[in-house]
mmCIF file of C-alpha atoms in Angstrom:
data_model
loop_
_atom_site.group_PDB
_atom_site.id
_atom_site.type_symbol
_atom_site.label_atom_id
_atom_site.label_comp_id
_atom_site.label_asym_id
_atom_site.label_seq_id
_atom_site.Cartn_x
_atom_site.Cartn_y
_atom_site.Cartn_z
ATOM 1 C CA MET A 1 -37.351 4.407 -39.625
ATOM 2 C CA SER A 2 -37.204 0.626 -38.463
ATOM 3 C CA LEU A 3 -38.140 -2.624 -40.280
ATOM 4 C CA GLU A 4 -41.788 -3.605 -38.706
ATOM 5 C CA LEU A 5 -41.171 -7.490 -38.914
ATOM 6 C CA PRO A 6 -43.433 -8.702 -35.766
ATOM 7 C CA SER A 7 -43.026 -12.289 -37.321
ATOM 8 C CA LEU A 8 -39.519 -12.447 -37.043
ATOM 9 C CA PRO A 9 -37.604 -13.160 -33.377
ATOM 10 C CA ARG A 10 -34.634 -10.797 -32.534
ATOM 11 C CA VAL A 11 -32.540 -9.906 -29.706
ATOM 12 C CA SER A 12 -30.731 -6.813 -28.597
ATOM 13 C CA LEU A 13 -26.792 -6.788 -29.052
ATOM 14 C CA ALA A 14 -25.911 -3.546 -30.924
ATOM 15 C CA ARG A 15 -25.638 0.088 -29.658
ATOM 16 C CA LEU A 16 -27.854 1.819 -32.620
ATOM 17 C CA PRO A 17 -27.643 4.290 -34.454
ATOM 18 C CA THR A 18 -24.021 4.259 -34.994
ATOM 19 C CA PRO A 19 -22.493 7.667 -35.457
ATOM 20 C CA LEU A 20 -22.084 9.397 -38.713
ATOM 21 C CA HIS A 21 -19.635 11.762 -38.882
ATOM 22 C CA PRO A 22 -17.030 13.930 -41.145
ATOM 23 C CA VAL A 23 -13.541 13.136 -41.313
ATOM 24 C CA ARG A 24 -12.388 16.521 -42.463
ATOM 25 C CA ARG A 25 -8.492 16.211 -41.798
ATOM 26 C CA LEU A 26 -8.620 13.170 -43.851
ATOM 27 C CA SER A 27 -10.476 14.801 -46.354
ATOM 28 C CA GLU A 28 -8.075 17.763 -46.412
ATOM 29 C CA ALA A 29 -5.323 15.414 -46.704
ATOM 30 C CA LEU A 30 -6.817 13.895 -49.808
ATOM 31 C CA GLY A 31 -7.928 17.121 -51.437
ATOM 32 C CA GLY A 32 -11.518 16.135 -51.149
ATOM 33 C CA PRO A 33 -14.166 15.086 -51.541
ATOM 34 C CA GLU A 34 -15.673 15.478 -48.094
ATOM 35 C CA ILE A 35 -15.560 12.095 -46.183
ATOM 36 C CA TRP A 36 -18.037 10.984 -43.930
ATOM 37 C CA PHE A 37 -17.373 7.854 -41.629
ATOM 38 C CA LYS A 38 -20.278 5.631 -40.632
ATOM 39 C CA ARG A 39 -18.992 4.211 -37.610
ATOM 40 C CA ASP A 40 -20.168 0.496 -37.362
ATOM 41 C CA ASP A 41 -17.182 -0.376 -35.565
ATOM 42 C CA GLU A 42 -19.027 1.023 -32.700
ATOM 43 C CA THR A 43 -21.829 -1.508 -32.369
ATOM 44 C CA GLY A 44 -20.568 -1.918 -28.810
ATOM 45 C CA PHE A 45 -20.574 -5.532 -28.446
ATOM 46 C CA ALA A 46 -17.232 -7.508 -28.238
ATOM 47 C CA LEU A 47 -15.195 -4.853 -29.710
ATOM 48 C CA GLY A 48 -17.868 -3.982 -32.170
ATOM 49 C CA GLY A 49 -18.118 -4.549 -35.912
ATOM 50 C CA ASN A 50 -21.008 -4.740 -38.851
ATOM 51 C CA LYS A 51 -21.685 -8.365 -37.766
ATOM 52 C CA VAL A 52 -23.287 -7.384 -34.524
ATOM 53 C CA ARG A 53 -26.178 -5.981 -36.230
ATOM 54 C CA CYS A 54 -26.458 -9.293 -38.143
ATOM 55 C CA LEU A 55 -26.187 -11.255 -35.084
ATOM 56 C CA GLU A 56 -29.509 -9.838 -33.598
ATOM 57 C CA TRP A 57 -31.650 -11.519 -36.070
ATOM 58 C CA LEU A 58 -29.503 -14.922 -36.480
ATOM 59 C CA ILE A 59 -29.385 -15.367 -32.232
ATOM 60 C CA GLY A 60 -33.184 -14.544 -32.288
ATOM 61 C CA ASP A 61 -33.939 -17.313 -34.929
ATOM 62 C CA ALA A 62 -31.496 -19.718 -32.883
ATOM 63 C CA LEU A 63 -33.364 -19.086 -29.542
ATOM 64 C CA HIS A 64 -36.790 -19.534 -30.862
ATOM 65 C CA GLN A 65 -35.858 -22.731 -32.500
ATOM 66 C CA GLY A 66 -34.513 -23.741 -28.975
ATOM 67 C CA ALA A 67 -30.940 -24.470 -29.988
ATOM 68 C CA ASP A 68 -28.319 -25.068 -27.328
ATOM 69 C CA CYS A 69 -25.135 -24.174 -29.203
ATOM 70 C CA LEU A 70 -24.096 -22.422 -32.185
ATOM 71 C CA VAL A 71 -21.999 -23.567 -34.900
ATOM 72 C CA THR A 72 -19.916 -21.522 -37.282
ATOM 73 C CA ALA A 73 -17.123 -21.271 -39.519
ATOM 74 C CA GLY A 74 -14.478 -18.822 -41.112
ATOM 75 C CA ARG A 75 -11.075 -18.104 -41.739
ATOM 76 C CA ALA A 76 -8.420 -17.294 -39.030
ATOM 77 C CA HIS A 77 -8.941 -13.393 -39.026
ATOM 78 C CA SER A 78 -12.983 -13.682 -39.241
ATOM 79 C CA ASN A 79 -14.688 -10.819 -37.200
ATOM 80 C CA HIS A 80 -17.859 -12.759 -37.838
ATOM 81 C CA VAL A 81 -16.350 -15.675 -35.922
ATOM 82 C CA ARG A 82 -15.278 -13.771 -32.976
ATOM 83 C CA LEU A 83 -18.799 -11.988 -32.759
ATOM 84 C CA THR A 84 -20.844 -15.216 -32.924
ATOM 85 C CA LEU A 85 -18.846 -16.856 -30.291
ATOM 86 C CA ALA A 86 -19.157 -13.904 -27.993
ATOM 87 C CA ALA A 87 -23.024 -13.797 -28.623
ATOM 88 C CA ALA A 88 -23.005 -17.444 -27.853
ATOM 89 C CA ALA A 89 -21.576 -16.662 -24.522
ATOM 90 C CA ARG A 90 -23.947 -13.824 -23.922
ATOM 91 C CA PHE A 91 -27.136 -15.978 -24.393
ATOM 92 C CA GLY A 92 -25.712 -19.073 -22.549
ATOM 93 C CA LEU A 93 -25.319 -21.090 -25.535
ATOM 94 C CA ASP A 94 -22.028 -23.306 -26.261
ATOM 95 C CA GLY A 95 -20.143 -21.776 -29.197
ATOM 96 C CA VAL A 96 -18.457 -24.061 -31.670
ATOM 97 C CA ALA A 97 -16.214 -22.695 -34.667
ATOM 98 C CA ILE A 98 -14.148 -24.294 -37.457
ATOM 99 C CA LEU A 99 -11.443 -22.237 -38.782
ATOM 100 C CA GLY A 100 -9.396 -22.378 -41.785
ATOM 101 C CA ALA A 101 -6.124 -21.174 -42.659
ATOM 102 C CA VAL A 102 -5.006 -20.634 -39.109
ATOM 103 C CA PRO A 103 -1.126 -20.153 -38.716
ATOM 104 C CA PRO A 104 0.677 -22.706 -36.508
ATOM 105 C CA GLY A 105 0.680 -21.345 -33.080
ATOM 106 C CA ASP A 106 -0.831 -17.960 -33.583
ATOM 107 C CA VAL A 107 -3.383 -16.807 -30.818
ATOM 108 C CA ARG A 108 -3.330 -13.031 -31.577
ATOM 109 C CA GLY A 109 -5.952 -10.719 -32.448
ATOM 110 C CA ASN A 110 -9.526 -12.584 -33.209
ATOM 111 C CA LEU A 111 -7.947 -16.065 -32.798
ATOM 112 C CA ARG A 112 -7.190 -14.969 -28.951
ATOM 113 C CA LEU A 113 -10.694 -13.479 -28.687
ATOM 114 C CA ASP A 114 -12.156 -16.778 -29.987
ATOM 115 C CA HIS A 115 -10.573 -18.768 -27.244
ATOM 116 C CA LEU A 116 -11.592 -16.140 -24.547
ATOM 117 C CA PHE A 117 -15.272 -16.879 -25.016
ATOM 118 C CA ALA A 118 -14.736 -20.628 -23.961
ATOM 119 C CA ALA A 119 -15.659 -21.736 -27.261
ATOM 120 C CA GLN A 120 -14.521 -24.943 -28.973
ATOM 121 C CA VAL A 121 -12.463 -24.047 -31.895
ATOM 122 C CA PHE A 122 -11.270 -26.315 -34.586
ATOM 123 C CA ALA A 123 -8.483 -25.372 -36.922
ATOM 124 C CA VAL A 124 -8.742 -27.025 -40.540
ATOM 125 C CA GLU A 125 -6.463 -27.393 -43.550
ATOM 126 C CA VAL A 126 -8.324 -25.953 -46.435
ATOM 127 C CA GLU A 127 -7.174 -24.628 -49.793
ATOM 128 C CA ASP A 128 -10.578 -23.251 -50.856
ATOM 129 C CA PRO A 129 -12.982 -21.369 -47.662
ATOM 130 C CA THR A 130 -15.991 -23.169 -49.298
ATOM 131 C CA GLN A 131 -14.529 -26.472 -48.050
ATOM 132 C CA LEU A 132 -15.271 -25.074 -44.483
ATOM 133 C CA ASP A 133 -19.070 -25.694 -45.399
ATOM 134 C CA GLY A 134 -18.712 -29.132 -45.579
ATOM 135 C CA ASP A 135 -16.888 -29.275 -41.952
ATOM 136 C CA LEU A 136 -19.778 -27.049 -40.820
ATOM 137 C CA ASP A 137 -22.030 -29.644 -41.703
ATOM 138 C CA ARG A 138 -20.411 -32.425 -40.411
ATOM 139 C CA GLN A 139 -19.720 -30.792 -37.065
ATOM 140 C CA ALA A 140 -23.496 -30.008 -36.639
ATOM 141 C CA GLU A 141 -24.472 -33.268 -37.487
ATOM 142 C CA ALA A 142 -21.957 -34.773 -35.064
ATOM 143 C CA LEU A 143 -23.644 -32.680 -32.470
ATOM 144 C CA ARG A 144 -27.058 -33.829 -33.254
ATOM 145 C CA HIS A 145 -25.953 -37.381 -32.807
ATOM 146 C CA GLN A 146 -24.667 -36.264 -29.307
ATOM 147 C CA GLY A 147 -28.433 -35.186 -28.583
ATOM 148 C CA ARG A 148 -27.382 -31.550 -29.055
ATOM 149 C CA LYS A 149 -29.395 -28.905 -30.780
ATOM 150 C CA PRO A 150 -26.959 -26.907 -32.597
ATOM 151 C CA TYR A 151 -28.095 -23.752 -34.823
ATOM 152 C CA VAL A 152 -25.720 -23.483 -37.981
ATOM 153 C CA ILE A 153 -24.563 -19.925 -39.078
ATOM 154 C CA GLY A 154 -22.788 -19.979 -42.063
ATOM 155 C CA ARG A 155 -19.565 -18.178 -43.038
ATOM 156 C CA GLY A 156 -20.090 -14.809 -42.409
ATOM 157 C CA GLY A 157 -23.355 -14.970 -41.467
ATOM 158 C CA ALA A 158 -24.267 -14.678 -45.117
ATOM 159 C CA SER A 159 -27.886 -15.389 -45.210
ATOM 160 C CA ALA A 160 -31.510 -13.413 -45.662
ATOM 161 C CA LEU A 161 -31.535 -13.080 -42.248
ATOM 162 C CA GLY A 162 -27.905 -11.611 -41.780
ATOM 163 C CA CYS A 163 -28.916 -9.079 -44.720
ATOM 164 C CA LEU A 164 -32.031 -7.803 -42.946
ATOM 165 C CA ALA A 165 -29.590 -6.106 -40.529
ATOM 166 C CA TYR A 166 -28.381 -3.697 -43.495
ATOM 167 C CA VAL A 167 -31.666 -3.208 -44.823
ATOM 168 C CA GLU A 168 -32.677 -1.818 -41.646
ATOM 169 C CA ALA A 169 -29.016 -0.057 -41.526
ATOM 170 C CA VAL A 170 -30.405 1.977 -44.677
ATOM 171 C CA ALA A 171 -33.244 3.347 -42.982
ATOM 172 C CA GLU A 172 -31.041 4.216 -40.264
ATOM 173 C CA LEU A 173 -28.480 5.927 -42.325
ATOM 174 C CA GLN A 174 -31.319 7.652 -44.475
ATOM 175 C CA GLU A 175 -32.606 9.422 -41.418
ATOM 176 C CA GLN A 176 -28.735 10.719 -40.597
ATOM 177 C CA LEU A 177 -28.350 11.833 -44.363
ATOM 178 C CA ASN A 178 -31.673 13.817 -43.883
ATOM 179 C CA GLU A 179 -30.514 15.088 -40.451
ATOM 180 C CA HIS A 180 -27.229 16.466 -42.077
ATOM 181 C CA ALA A 181 -28.827 17.399 -45.191
ATOM 182 C CA LEU A 182 -26.238 15.261 -47.180
ATOM 183 C CA GLU A 183 -26.738 13.464 -50.679
ATOM 184 C CA PRO A 184 -23.818 11.496 -51.038
ATOM 185 C CA GLN A 185 -22.426 10.190 -54.178
ATOM 186 C CA ALA A 186 -21.158 6.954 -53.050
ATOM 187 C CA LEU A 187 -20.809 4.600 -49.878
ATOM 188 C CA TYR A 188 -17.533 2.365 -49.697
ATOM 189 C CA CYS A 189 -17.424 -0.849 -47.811
ATOM 190 C CA ALA A 190 -15.313 -4.051 -47.580
ATOM 191 C CA THR A 191 -16.764 -6.963 -49.178
ATOM 192 C CA GLY A 192 -16.206 -10.524 -47.768
ATOM 193 C CA SER A 193 -19.249 -12.553 -47.274
ATOM 194 C CA CYS A 194 -21.183 -9.994 -49.269
ATOM 195 C CA CYS A 195 -23.847 -10.008 -46.777
ATOM 196 C CA THR A 196 -23.320 -6.403 -45.688
ATOM 197 C CA GLN A 197 -23.441 -5.136 -49.450
ATOM 198 C CA ALA A 198 -26.300 -7.420 -50.441
ATOM 199 C CA GLY A 199 -28.385 -5.941 -47.381
ATOM 200 C CA LEU A 200 -27.503 -2.269 -48.338
ATOM 201 C CA LEU A 201 -28.374 -2.737 -51.924
ATOM 202 C CA VAL A 202 -32.058 -4.297 -51.066
ATOM 203 C CA GLY A 203 -32.335 -1.357 -48.428
ATOM 204 C CA CYS A 204 -31.589 1.285 -50.890
ATOM 205 C CA GLN A 205 -34.255 -0.465 -53.531
ATOM 206 C CA LEU A 206 -36.460 -0.491 -50.660
ATOM 207 C CA LEU A 207 -36.254 3.118 -49.624
ATOM 208 C CA GLY A 208 -35.446 4.491 -53.090
ATOM 209 C CA LEU A 209 -32.175 6.090 -51.907
ATOM 210 C CA ASP A 210 -30.096 6.859 -54.994
ATOM 211 C CA LEU A 211 -26.842 5.977 -53.373
ATOM 212 C CA GLN A 212 -24.041 3.778 -55.196
ATOM 213 C CA ILE A 213 -22.867 1.213 -53.190
ATOM 214 C CA ARG A 214 -19.222 0.478 -54.013
ATOM 215 C CA GLY A 215 -17.870 -2.759 -52.407
ATOM 216 C CA VAL A 216 -14.253 -3.793 -52.079
ATOM 217 C CA THR A 217 -13.586 -7.386 -52.441
ATOM 218 C CA VAL A 218 -11.286 -8.605 -49.670
ATOM 219 C CA SER A 219 -11.395 -12.265 -50.598
ATOM 220 C CA ARG A 220 -13.561 -13.459 -53.637
ATOM 221 C CA SER A 221 -13.395 -12.589 -57.136
ATOM 222 C CA VAL A 222 -15.249 -10.066 -58.857
ATOM 223 C CA GLU A 223 -17.645 -12.729 -60.192
ATOM 224 C CA GLU A 224 -17.967 -14.446 -57.408
ATOM 225 C CA CYS A 225 -18.905 -11.382 -55.070
ATOM 226 C CA GLU A 226 -21.510 -10.551 -57.947
ATOM 227 C CA GLU A 227 -23.185 -14.124 -58.037
ATOM 228 C CA GLN A 228 -23.273 -14.039 -54.222
ATOM 229 C CA ILE A 229 -24.708 -10.549 -53.622
ATOM 230 C CA LEU A 230 -27.576 -11.390 -56.175
ATOM 231 C CA HIS A 231 -28.141 -14.703 -54.731
ATOM 232 C CA LEU A 232 -28.454 -13.196 -51.076
ATOM 233 C CA ALA A 233 -30.470 -9.902 -52.564
ATOM 234 C CA GLN A 234 -33.022 -12.121 -53.838
ATOM 235 C CA GLU A 235 -33.400 -14.442 -50.883
ATOM 236 C CA THR A 236 -33.821 -11.322 -48.804
ATOM 237 C CA GLY A 237 -36.367 -10.005 -50.896
ATOM 238 C CA ARG A 238 -38.544 -13.089 -50.651
ATOM 239 C CA ARG A 239 -37.928 -13.216 -46.886
ATOM 240 C CA LEU A 240 -39.332 -9.428 -46.669
ATOM 241 C CA SER A 241 -42.230 -10.295 -49.153
ATOM 242 C CA SER A 242 -43.186 -13.149 -46.505
ATOM 243 C CA CYS A 243 -43.444 -10.435 -43.543
ATOM 244 C CA GLY A 244 -45.513 -8.440 -45.897
ATOM 245 C CA ILE A 245 -43.109 -6.093 -47.572
ATOM 246 C CA THR A 246 -42.378 -5.616 -51.318
ATOM 247 C CA VAL A 247 -38.934 -4.820 -52.554
ATOM 248 C CA PRO A 248 -39.537 -2.566 -55.794
ATOM 249 C CA SER A 249 -37.903 -4.430 -58.715
ATOM 250 C CA SER A 250 -35.111 -2.458 -60.270
ATOM 251 C CA GLU A 251 -32.321 -4.627 -61.883
ATOM 252 C CA PRO A 252 -30.094 -1.707 -62.750
ATOM 253 C CA SER A 253 -30.101 -0.571 -58.934
ATOM 254 C CA LEU A 254 -29.574 -4.307 -58.114
ATOM 255 C CA LYS A 255 -26.203 -4.609 -60.078
ATOM 256 C CA PRO A 256 -23.455 -4.978 -57.572
ATOM 257 C CA GLN A 257 -20.307 -2.310 -57.874
ATOM 258 C CA ILE A 258 -17.229 -4.333 -56.791
ATOM 259 C CA LEU A 259 -13.843 -3.141 -56.884
ATOM 260 C CA ALA A 260 -11.119 -5.287 -57.547
ATOM 261 C CA GLY A 261 -7.239 -5.010 -57.266
ATOM 262 C CA TYR A 262 -6.889 -4.303 -53.419
ATOM 263 C CA ARG A 263 -6.862 -7.653 -51.627
ATOM 264 C CA GLY A 264 -3.276 -8.194 -52.579
ATOM 265 C CA GLU A 265 -2.099 -12.108 -52.435
ATOM 266 C CA GLY A 266 -5.238 -12.882 -50.577
ATOM 267 C CA TYR A 267 -7.683 -12.935 -47.628
ATOM 268 C CA GLY A 268 -5.688 -11.627 -44.431
ATOM 269 C CA ILE A 269 -2.429 -10.950 -45.907
ATOM 270 C CA GLU A 270 -1.557 -7.142 -45.602
ATOM 271 C CA THR A 271 -1.011 -4.821 -48.308
ATOM 272 C CA PRO A 272 1.288 -1.814 -48.880
ATOM 273 C CA GLU A 273 -1.712 0.360 -49.839
ATOM 274 C CA GLY A 274 -3.869 -0.937 -47.039
ATOM 275 C CA LEU A 275 -1.348 0.009 -44.679
ATOM 276 C CA GLU A 276 -0.583 3.116 -46.152
ATOM 277 C CA ALA A 277 -4.558 3.670 -45.645
ATOM 278 C CA ILE A 278 -4.341 2.619 -41.955
ATOM 279 C CA ARG A 279 -1.745 5.062 -41.287
ATOM 280 C CA LEU A 280 -3.201 7.941 -43.055
ATOM 281 C CA VAL A 281 -6.574 7.626 -41.125
ATOM 282 C CA ALA A 282 -4.835 6.986 -37.898
ATOM 283 C CA ARG A 283 -2.430 10.185 -38.207
ATOM 284 C CA THR A 284 -5.510 12.296 -39.415
ATOM 285 C CA GLU A 285 -8.141 11.239 -37.238
ATOM 286 C CA GLY A 286 -7.201 8.992 -34.708
ATOM 287 C CA ILE A 287 -9.631 6.082 -36.115
ATOM 288 C CA LEU A 288 -8.042 2.610 -36.196
ATOM 289 C CA LEU A 289 -8.860 0.564 -39.427
ATOM 290 C CA ASP A 290 -7.465 -3.083 -39.773
ATOM 291 C CA PRO A 291 -5.224 -4.747 -42.554
ATOM 292 C CA VAL A 292 -7.734 -7.539 -43.488
ATOM 293 C CA TYR A 293 -11.049 -5.772 -44.094
ATOM 294 C CA THR A 294 -11.241 -1.954 -43.498
ATOM 295 C CA GLY A 295 -7.827 -0.859 -44.547
ATOM 296 C CA LYS A 296 -8.015 -2.584 -48.230
ATOM 297 C CA ALA A 297 -11.535 -0.842 -48.541
ATOM 298 C CA MET A 298 -10.155 2.300 -47.367
ATOM 299 C CA ALA A 299 -7.117 1.962 -50.002
ATOM 300 C CA ALA A 300 -9.862 1.505 -52.617
ATOM 301 C CA LEU A 301 -11.377 4.798 -51.641
ATOM 302 C CA ILE A 302 -7.990 6.675 -51.598
ATOM 303 C CA ALA A 303 -6.963 5.219 -54.941
ATOM 304 C CA GLU A 304 -10.110 6.522 -56.482
ATOM 305 C CA ILE A 305 -9.912 9.914 -55.238
ATOM 306 C CA ARG A 306 -6.283 10.315 -56.515
ATOM 307 C CA GLN A 307 -7.742 9.241 -59.539
ATOM 308 C CA GLY A 308 -10.295 12.014 -59.860
ATOM 309 C CA ARG A 309 -13.399 9.913 -59.600
ATOM 310 C CA PHE A 310 -14.929 12.593 -57.365
ATOM 311 C CA HIS A 311 -14.853 16.596 -57.475
ATOM 312 C CA PRO A 312 -13.547 18.063 -54.283
ATOM 313 C CA ASP A 313 -17.042 19.342 -53.068
ATOM 314 C CA GLU A 314 -18.745 16.104 -53.256
ATOM 315 C CA LYS A 315 -19.516 13.738 -50.433
ATOM 316 C CA VAL A 316 -18.756 10.046 -49.678
ATOM 317 C CA ILE A 317 -19.491 7.675 -47.080
ATOM 318 C CA PHE A 318 -16.991 5.117 -45.816
ATOM 319 C CA LEU A 319 -18.666 2.281 -43.636
ATOM 320 C CA HIS A 320 -16.251 1.215 -41.075
ATOM 321 C CA THR A 321 -17.233 -2.315 -40.379
ATOM 322 C CA GLY A 322 -14.785 -2.671 -37.575
ATOM 323 C CA GLY A 323 -12.121 -5.517 -37.259
ATOM 324 C CA VAL A 324 -9.794 -3.680 -34.967
ATOM 325 C CA PRO A 325 -8.420 -7.078 -33.033
ATOM 326 C CA ASN A 326 -6.918 -7.643 -36.460
ATOM 327 C CA LEU A 327 -4.426 -4.867 -36.362
ATOM 328 C CA LEU A 328 -2.948 -6.429 -33.375
ATOM 329 C CA ALA A 329 -2.580 -9.882 -35.071
#
């Protein structure tokens, strides 16, 4: 199933559907449950990742509005910024990024790729990432005064348009679950901007898929995540309604499940548990996770398995959202 939204412009960037496959050696190493990876690291554009899906809708809207440049913001390790700048290059737009918490002289990982896309990258000193929003607005206004037509994409692409990508991804996943005759108990994912988890929740509501979406926060507090996810879910529901698609009302299913205690000292700072998870997945499956997002999400899944949350014969999905460039940072 795909969303029929003829009134919304869209471009093609992602290689879909992304694979869903079992990771048997990892499951065996942990003594169960049966773990399956949904490989959104293999979306196939600029080293992939979950934000490629979102950018199909956001770039489509930017081109529809006649934009000549994309302006976005994020922290130093942002996968979203890397992919947005790559998409700007792909469609002949100028890319502008405002980055916070950039280590002096650091041009590794995603930071190096940001510069490769011939983008303008501005590093700013901020204590709170929400301060980047003001810098983003000021940069866009400065560009307008220069006669440019900037299209602003907020941190993480967190918007109703961005969430539509993961509403649609649920339909893709549901087809794969039917194909493999799978009835998983839960899906685990890293939660940063909250766009992915919000879209997944709305998608499950829309399609009636009974699946726990357990987000592992890598930056925000639990309370901030809950507030942001509910806000995005409501905005996405309104966007769908404007296209003639009604999302069934079900408050319990919209209650976000957020796992805390795995982000360590903060966003982008590696943790011993995250590094252990990265090593275990690499040594059992040859799959690379990263220390900013997926390593911490996998650490949470491993911890809950070891705590006995799942029976050995149950099924769990891990959404691999990408981020491999950060492994080299």
